[in-house]
Amino acid sequence: MNDYDIMIEEIKTVYDFNFKNQTALIRVDFNVPINKYQKIIDDTRIISSIPTINKIISEKGKIVLISHFGRPKGIPSETYSLKFLVNFLSKKLKVPVNFHESCVGKTVIRKINELKTGEILLLENLRFYKEEEKEDEGFAYELSKLGDIYVNDAFGVVHRFHSSITILPKFFGKKKCIGILMKKEIQFLNKFLYGKGKKPITVLLGGSKISSKIEIIENIINFADYLLVGGGMSYPFIKIKGGMIGDSIIEKNQIIEKTLRRIFDKYHNKINVIHLPKDVIIADSFKNEANKKIANIHSIPEGWMGLDIGPCSIKNFEKIIKKSKTILWNGPVGVFEFPNFSLGTKSMAKVIANATEKGSFSLVGGGDSIASLKMEKCEKKISYLSTGGGAMLDSLKNKILPGIKAMKQ
Ligand code: AMP
């Protein structure tokens, strides 16, 4: 067992408690994407927290739900109010859900005291209080008055140093635990970390910002058999190898360059693990209707930019994924929002889903990768879709997430 396993063993889950006549203060992540009519576009995060809520209700406990929504930066507003969720939650949970427009103070406590067993109270957006994002002891103490048992089921924010995540649990002593969603997320990621998965292990990383994923590369290269790098992330590698990338996206940052050089030096014997695209679809401007053609990724002319991986690269990545037994994917391999440059990303979605159907284990995180699986209607075939993009990436950097550490007894 490694340090991470030992710590996880010490953390209680909702299954360790009986909630009869207890008020559970559940930190959920209801930060769901909505359209301009406040219609939920993707309810995965809410649906995923229902098992925890149902367990507590079935045991005749009372529930107080706390969550953040968007980035209101401490300023209350209609736009970021959680009130719009009341009807949706009542329908999904089949119990009446009450709402209160503040998170701390006497009026909330009065409302909680009026709650009957099996009832739910949803509180207003935690981020209407600037203290939430500042690890504020006083604010966390006020929140701690809202329940008997603290439950954290908000995997999407467990990498954040926020009051309701890292400070609040301290006030509950032994009466704190993680919810069912959080338990699942930790279990599935743990299956991956430290090379525990069945080999060959393949990690596919894409997206535009290499800075958010460079530490992952340094960790994963130690146990992955194949590390496939696509999308905007691939250009810093090509540049460092002396290739010509034209006007393709590149994060200009000396630290990135230094880190990449260090990876090349330190892991020169493992460098074959890293697979970059060989060919790319280049465009003469950043738009769907741009002129496009196939080019070698090392010789992109000035005035042109790589916006998707090319046919040879798709074939090569597909070949590797097909023979992998454990697959992790985060980030699109092109500007998949433009239909004319989405073939690479959609092909990755399909090949990972097919490999999973044939028995491989797959874990996919990050809004864009999940969105592309949904475009291809194959999201249900994936072994596990993570509800936390940033939290998943931080775990893969071999970091023990602060919100998980805070749940240690
Ligand atoms: P990230 O936030 O780093 O995961 O990046 C996701 C974004 O990367 C998506 O919006 C993609 O459109 C974008 N992306 C992927 N490949 C490229 C590329 N070759 N050039 C520009 N943007 C890209």
Coordinates of C-alpha atoms and ligand atoms in Angstrom, one line a residue:
M1 CA 0.0 0.0 0.0
N2 CA 1.3 3.5 -0.8
D3 CA 0.6 6.7 1.3
Y4 CA -2.4 7.5 -0.7
D5 CA -4.0 4.1 -0.1
I6 CA -3.3 4.4 3.6
M7 CA -5.0 7.8 3.8
I8 CA -8.0 6.6 1.9
E9 CA -8.4 3.7 4.3
E10 CA -8.7 6.2 7.1
I11 CA -11.5 8.2 5.6
K12 CA -15.1 7.4 6.5
T13 CA -17.8 7.2 3.9
V14 CA -21.6 7.7 4.3
Y15 CA -21.8 3.9 4.7
D16 CA -20.1 4.3 8.1
F17 CA -23.0 6.4 9.5
N18 CA -26.7 6.0 10.2
F19 CA -28.4 9.3 9.6
K20 CA -31.6 8.7 11.5
N21 CA -32.6 12.0 13.2
Q22 CA -29.3 13.6 12.1
T23 CA -28.9 16.6 10.0
A24 CA -26.4 16.0 7.2
L25 CA -24.6 19.0 5.9
I26 CA -23.7 17.9 2.3
R27 CA -21.1 19.9 0.2
V28 CA -22.2 19.1 -3.3
D29 CA -21.0 20.4 -6.7
F30 CA -24.1 21.7 -8.4
N31 CA -22.0 23.9 -10.7
V32 CA -23.7 22.7 -13.9
P33 CA -23.5 24.3 -17.3
I34 CA -26.7 26.2 -18.2
N35 CA -28.0 28.1 -21.2
K36 CA -29.3 31.7 -21.3
Y37 CA -32.7 30.5 -20.3
Q38 CA -31.3 28.9 -17.1
K39 CA -31.9 25.5 -18.7
I40 CA -29.4 22.8 -17.5
I41 CA -27.3 21.6 -20.5
D42 CA -25.6 18.8 -18.6
D43 CA -27.0 17.5 -15.3
T44 CA -24.4 14.8 -14.7
R45 CA -23.0 16.4 -11.5
I46 CA -26.4 16.7 -9.9
I47 CA -27.5 13.2 -10.9
S48 CA -24.3 11.8 -9.6
S49 CA -24.9 13.1 -6.1
I50 CA -28.4 11.6 -5.8
P51 CA -27.3 8.2 -4.4
T52 CA -25.8 10.0 -1.3
I53 CA -28.9 12.1 -0.8
N54 CA -31.2 9.1 -1.2
K55 CA -29.2 7.1 1.3
I56 CA -29.6 9.8 3.9
I57 CA -33.3 10.3 3.2
S58 CA -34.1 6.6 3.4
E59 CA -32.6 6.6 6.9
K60 CA -34.8 9.4 7.9
G61 CA -32.1 12.0 8.2
K62 CA -32.5 15.7 7.3
I63 CA -30.4 17.3 4.6
V64 CA -28.8 20.7 4.1
L65 CA -27.2 21.1 0.7
I66 CA -24.4 23.6 0.1
S67 CA -22.8 24.3 -3.3
H68 CA -21.1 27.0 -5.3
F69 CA -22.2 28.1 -8.8
G70 CA -20.1 30.0 -11.3
R71 CA -17.7 32.7 -10.3
P72 CA -19.7 35.5 -8.6
K73 CA -16.6 36.6 -6.7
G74 CA -18.4 37.3 -3.4
I75 CA -21.1 39.4 -5.1
P76 CA -24.7 38.1 -4.8
S77 CA -26.7 38.3 -8.0
E78 CA -29.8 36.7 -9.7
T79 CA -27.5 35.3 -12.4
Y80 CA -25.6 33.1 -10.0
S81 CA -28.4 32.2 -7.6
L82 CA -29.0 28.5 -7.0
K83 CA -32.7 29.1 -6.7
F84 CA -33.4 27.9 -10.2
L85 CA -32.5 24.3 -9.1
V86 CA -35.3 23.9 -6.6
N87 CA -37.9 22.6 -9.1
F88 CA -35.4 20.4 -10.9
L89 CA -34.2 18.8 -7.6
S90 CA -37.7 18.3 -6.3
K91 CA -38.6 16.4 -9.5
K92 CA -35.5 14.3 -9.6
L93 CA -35.5 13.5 -5.9
K94 CA -39.3 13.1 -5.6
V95 CA -39.2 15.0 -2.3
P96 CA -40.0 18.7 -1.7
V97 CA -36.8 20.8 -1.7
N98 CA -36.8 24.1 0.3
F99 CA -34.5 27.0 -0.5
H100 CA -33.0 29.7 1.7
E101 CA -31.3 32.8 0.4
S102 CA -28.3 32.8 2.8
C103 CA -25.8 30.3 4.0
V104 CA -25.0 31.5 7.5
G105 CA -26.9 33.2 10.4
K106 CA -29.9 32.9 12.7
T107 CA -32.5 32.7 9.9
V108 CA -30.9 29.7 8.3
I109 CA -30.6 27.9 11.6
R110 CA -34.3 28.6 12.3
K111 CA -35.1 27.1 8.9
I112 CA -33.1 24.0 9.6
N113 CA -34.7 23.5 12.9
E114 CA -38.1 23.5 11.2
L115 CA -37.0 20.8 8.7
K116 CA -38.7 17.4 9.2
T117 CA -37.0 14.1 8.7
G118 CA -36.5 13.2 5.1
E119 CA -36.7 16.9 4.0
I120 CA -34.1 18.9 2.1
L121 CA -33.0 22.5 2.4
L122 CA -30.8 23.9 -0.4
L123 CA -28.8 27.0 0.5
E124 CA -27.8 29.9 -1.7
N125 CA -24.5 30.0 -3.6
L126 CA -21.5 29.7 -1.2
R127 CA -19.5 32.0 -3.4
F128 CA -21.8 34.9 -2.7
Y129 CA -19.5 35.1 0.4
K130 CA -16.0 36.2 -0.5
E131 CA -14.8 34.2 2.5
E132 CA -15.6 30.9 0.7
E133 CA -12.6 31.2 -1.5
K134 CA -10.2 32.3 1.2
E135 CA -10.1 29.4 3.7
D136 CA -11.8 31.6 6.3
E137 CA -12.0 29.9 9.8
G138 CA -14.9 32.2 10.9
F139 CA -17.0 31.5 7.9
A140 CA -16.4 27.8 8.1
Y141 CA -17.3 27.9 11.8
E142 CA -20.6 29.5 11.0
L143 CA -21.3 26.9 8.3
S144 CA -20.5 24.1 10.8
K145 CA -23.5 25.1 12.8
L146 CA -25.8 23.9 10.0
G147 CA -25.5 20.1 10.5
D148 CA -24.5 17.2 12.8
I149 CA -22.5 15.3 10.2
Y150 CA -20.5 16.8 7.3
V151 CA -20.5 15.0 4.0
N152 CA -18.3 15.9 1.1
D153 CA -19.6 14.7 -2.2
A154 CA -18.2 17.6 -4.3
F155 CA -15.3 15.9 -6.2
G156 CA -15.3 18.8 -8.8
V157 CA -13.9 21.2 -6.2
V158 CA -11.9 18.9 -4.0
H159 CA -8.6 20.3 -5.4
R160 CA -9.6 23.8 -4.2
F161 CA -8.4 25.4 -0.9
H162 CA -11.9 26.8 -0.1
S163 CA -13.5 27.2 3.3
S164 CA -16.3 24.6 2.8
I165 CA -13.8 22.1 1.4
T166 CA -10.6 22.3 3.6
I167 CA -11.7 24.2 6.8
L168 CA -15.3 23.2 7.4
P169 CA -14.6 19.4 8.1
K170 CA -12.2 20.4 10.9
F171 CA -15.2 21.5 13.0
F172 CA -16.9 18.0 12.8
G173 CA -14.2 15.9 14.5
K174 CA -15.1 12.3 13.7
K175 CA -18.5 13.2 12.4
K176 CA -17.4 13.7 8.8
C177 CA -17.3 11.5 5.7
I178 CA -17.2 11.4 2.0
G179 CA -20.3 10.7 -0.2
I180 CA -20.9 7.9 -2.7
L181 CA -19.9 10.0 -5.7
M182 CA -16.6 11.0 -4.1
K183 CA -15.9 7.4 -3.1
K184 CA -16.4 6.3 -6.7
E185 CA -14.2 9.0 -8.1
I186 CA -11.3 8.2 -5.7
Q187 CA -11.7 4.5 -6.4
F188 CA -11.6 4.8 -10.1
L189 CA -8.6 7.3 -10.1
N190 CA -6.8 5.1 -7.7
K191 CA -7.2 2.2 -10.2
F192 CA -5.1 4.4 -12.4
L193 CA -2.5 6.0 -10.2
Y194 CA 0.8 4.4 -9.5
G195 CA 0.3 2.1 -12.6
K196 CA -2.2 -0.1 -10.9
G197 CA -4.2 -0.6 -14.1
K198 CA -3.9 -3.6 -16.3
K199 CA -1.2 -3.1 -18.9
P200 CA -0.7 -1.7 -21.5
I201 CA -1.7 1.6 -19.9
T202 CA -2.4 4.5 -22.3
V203 CA -2.9 8.2 -21.4
L204 CA -4.2 10.5 -24.1
L205 CA -3.7 14.2 -23.3
G206 CA -5.0 17.1 -25.5
G207 CA -6.2 20.6 -25.1
S208 CA -4.5 23.9 -25.6
K209 CA -2.7 24.5 -22.3
I210 CA 0.4 22.4 -21.7
S211 CA 1.1 24.3 -18.5
S212 CA -1.9 22.6 -16.8
K213 CA -0.7 19.1 -17.8
I214 CA 3.1 19.2 -17.8
E215 CA 3.4 17.8 -14.3
I216 CA 1.1 15.0 -15.2
I217 CA 3.5 14.0 -18.0
E218 CA 6.3 13.9 -15.5
N219 CA 4.3 11.6 -13.2
I220 CA 2.7 9.4 -15.8
I221 CA 5.8 8.7 -17.8
N222 CA 6.9 6.6 -14.9
F223 CA 4.2 4.0 -15.4
A224 CA 2.3 4.5 -18.6
D225 CA 3.2 2.4 -21.6
Y226 CA 2.0 5.0 -24.1
L227 CA 1.5 8.7 -23.6
L228 CA -0.4 10.2 -26.6
V229 CA -0.2 14.0 -26.9
G230 CA -2.5 15.8 -29.3
G231 CA -4.1 19.2 -29.8
G232 CA -2.4 22.5 -28.9
M233 CA -0.3 20.7 -26.3
S234 CA 1.8 19.0 -29.0
Y235 CA 3.3 22.2 -30.5
P236 CA 5.7 23.0 -27.6
F237 CA 7.2 19.5 -28.1
I238 CA 7.6 20.0 -31.8
K239 CA 9.2 23.4 -31.4
I240 CA 11.7 22.1 -28.9
K241 CA 12.6 19.4 -31.4
G242 CA 13.4 22.1 -33.9
G243 CA 10.2 21.7 -36.0
M244 CA 8.4 24.6 -37.8
I245 CA 4.9 25.1 -36.4
G246 CA 3.8 28.1 -38.4
D247 CA 1.1 30.1 -36.5
S248 CA 0.0 27.1 -34.4
I249 CA -1.0 27.8 -30.8
I250 CA 1.9 27.7 -28.4
E251 CA 2.1 28.8 -24.8
K252 CA 5.1 31.0 -24.5
N253 CA 6.6 30.3 -21.1
Q254 CA 10.2 29.6 -20.2
I255 CA 9.3 27.3 -17.4
I256 CA 7.4 25.0 -19.9
E257 CA 10.5 25.0 -22.2
K258 CA 12.8 24.2 -19.2
T259 CA 10.5 21.4 -17.9
L260 CA 10.1 19.9 -21.4
R261 CA 13.9 19.9 -21.8
R262 CA 14.2 18.3 -18.3
I263 CA 11.7 15.6 -19.3
F264 CA 13.7 14.9 -22.4
D265 CA 17.0 14.7 -20.4
K266 CA 15.7 12.8 -17.4
Y267 CA 13.6 10.3 -19.3
H268 CA 15.6 9.9 -22.4
N269 CA 15.3 6.1 -22.0
K270 CA 11.6 6.4 -21.8
I271 CA 11.0 9.0 -24.4
N272 CA 9.5 6.3 -26.8
V273 CA 6.5 6.3 -24.4
I274 CA 5.6 9.8 -25.8
H275 CA 3.7 9.7 -29.1
L276 CA 3.1 13.0 -30.9
P277 CA 1.0 13.5 -34.1
K278 CA 2.9 13.0 -37.3
D279 CA 0.6 14.9 -39.5
V280 CA -2.0 17.6 -38.8
I281 CA -4.8 19.4 -40.5
I282 CA -3.7 23.0 -41.0
A283 CA -5.9 26.0 -41.6
D284 CA -5.1 29.5 -43.0
S285 CA -7.2 31.2 -40.2
F286 CA -8.8 30.3 -36.9
K287 CA -12.3 29.5 -38.2
N288 CA -14.4 26.6 -39.2
E289 CA -14.6 27.8 -42.9
A290 CA -10.8 28.3 -43.2
N291 CA -9.0 26.8 -46.1
K292 CA -7.4 23.5 -44.9
K293 CA -4.9 20.9 -46.0
I294 CA -2.8 18.1 -44.5
A295 CA 0.8 18.9 -43.4
N296 CA 3.7 17.2 -41.6
I297 CA 3.6 18.6 -38.1
H298 CA 7.3 19.5 -38.3
S299 CA 6.9 21.7 -41.3
I300 CA 3.8 23.9 -41.0
P301 CA 4.2 27.0 -43.3
E302 CA 4.0 30.5 -41.9
G303 CA 0.4 31.8 -42.0
W304 CA -1.0 28.3 -41.3
M305 CA -1.9 26.7 -38.0
G306 CA -2.6 23.1 -37.0
L307 CA -6.2 22.7 -35.8
D308 CA -6.6 18.9 -35.8
I309 CA -4.5 15.7 -36.0
G310 CA -4.2 14.3 -39.5
P311 CA -5.3 10.9 -40.9
C312 CA -1.9 9.1 -40.2
S313 CA -1.9 10.3 -36.6
I314 CA -5.5 9.2 -36.1
K315 CA -4.5 5.8 -37.4
N316 CA -1.5 5.6 -35.1
F317 CA -3.3 6.7 -32.0
E318 CA -6.2 4.3 -32.8
K319 CA -3.8 1.4 -33.2
I320 CA -2.3 2.1 -29.7
I321 CA -5.7 2.6 -28.0
K322 CA -7.1 -0.6 -29.5
K323 CA -4.3 -2.7 -27.9
S324 CA -4.5 -0.9 -24.5
K325 CA -6.2 -2.4 -21.5
T326 CA -6.3 0.8 -19.4
I327 CA -7.0 4.1 -21.0
L328 CA -7.3 7.6 -19.6
W329 CA -8.3 10.6 -21.7
N330 CA -8.4 14.3 -20.9
G331 CA -8.5 17.1 -23.5
P332 CA -9.5 17.3 -27.2
V333 CA -6.8 16.6 -29.9
G334 CA -8.0 19.5 -32.0
V335 CA -10.4 22.5 -32.1
F336 CA -13.4 20.1 -32.0
E337 CA -15.8 23.0 -31.6
F338 CA -15.3 23.6 -35.3
P339 CA -17.0 20.7 -37.1
N340 CA -14.3 20.8 -39.9
F341 CA -11.6 20.2 -37.4
S342 CA -13.3 17.7 -35.1
L343 CA -12.6 14.4 -36.8
G344 CA -9.5 13.6 -34.7
T345 CA -11.3 14.2 -31.4
K346 CA -14.4 12.3 -32.5
S347 CA -12.3 9.4 -33.7
M348 CA -10.6 9.2 -30.3
A349 CA -14.0 9.2 -28.6
K350 CA -15.2 6.3 -30.8
V351 CA -12.0 4.2 -30.5
I352 CA -11.9 4.5 -26.7
A353 CA -15.6 3.6 -26.4
N354 CA -15.0 0.6 -28.7
A355 CA -12.0 -0.6 -26.7
T356 CA -14.1 -0.3 -23.6
E357 CA -16.8 -2.5 -25.1
K358 CA -14.1 -5.1 -25.8
G359 CA -13.1 -5.2 -22.2
S360 CA -10.6 -2.4 -21.6
F361 CA -11.0 0.0 -18.6
S362 CA -11.5 3.7 -19.6
L363 CA -11.6 6.8 -17.5
V364 CA -12.5 10.1 -19.2
G365 CA -12.5 13.6 -17.6
G366 CA -12.7 17.2 -18.6
G367 CA -15.8 18.9 -20.1
D368 CA -14.5 18.9 -23.7
S369 CA -13.6 15.2 -23.9
I370 CA -17.0 14.3 -22.3
A371 CA -18.8 16.7 -24.7
S372 CA -17.1 15.0 -27.7
L373 CA -18.2 11.5 -26.4
K374 CA -21.7 12.9 -26.2
M375 CA -21.5 14.2 -29.8
E376 CA -20.7 10.6 -30.9
K377 CA -23.4 9.2 -28.5
C378 CA -20.9 6.9 -26.9
E379 CA -20.5 8.3 -23.4
K380 CA -22.4 5.4 -21.9
K381 CA -19.8 2.9 -23.1
I382 CA -17.0 4.5 -21.1
S383 CA -16.1 2.8 -17.8
Y384 CA -16.1 6.0 -15.8
L385 CA -16.8 9.6 -16.6
S386 CA -15.2 11.9 -14.0
T387 CA -17.2 14.8 -12.7
G388 CA -14.1 16.8 -12.0
G389 CA -11.7 17.9 -14.7
G390 CA -9.3 20.0 -12.6
A391 CA -9.5 17.6 -9.6
M392 CA -8.8 14.7 -11.9
L393 CA -5.7 16.5 -13.4
D394 CA -4.4 17.3 -10.0
S395 CA -4.7 13.7 -8.8
L396 CA -2.7 12.6 -11.9
K397 CA 0.1 15.0 -10.8
N398 CA 0.4 12.6 -7.9
K399 CA -0.9 15.3 -5.5
I400 CA -3.1 14.3 -2.6
L401 CA -6.1 16.6 -3.0
P402 CA -6.6 19.1 -0.1
G403 CA -10.3 18.3 0.2
I404 CA -9.5 14.6 0.6
K405 CA -6.7 15.2 3.1
A406 CA -9.1 17.3 5.2
M407 CA -11.4 14.3 5.6
K408 CA -8.7 12.3 7.5
Q409 CA -10.1 11.5 10.9
Ligands
AMP1 P1 -7.7 23.0 -22.3 O1 -8.5 24.0 -21.6 O2 -6.2 23.2 -22.2 O3 -8.1 21.6 -22.0 O4 -8.0 23.2 -23.8 C1 -9.2 22.9 -24.5 C2 -9.3 23.7 -25.7 O5 -8.2 23.4 -26.5 C3 -10.5 23.4 -26.6 O6 -11.4 24.5 -26.6 C4 -9.9 23.2 -28.0 O7 -10.6 24.0 -29.0 C5 -8.5 23.7 -27.8 N1 -7.5 23.1 -28.8 C6 -7.3 21.9 -29.0 N2 -6.4 21.7 -30.0 C7 -6.1 23.0 -30.4 C8 -5.2 23.5 -31.5 N3 -4.5 22.7 -32.2 N4 -5.2 24.8 -31.6 C9 -5.9 25.6 -30.9 N5 -6.7 25.2 -29.9 C10 -6.8 23.9 -29.7

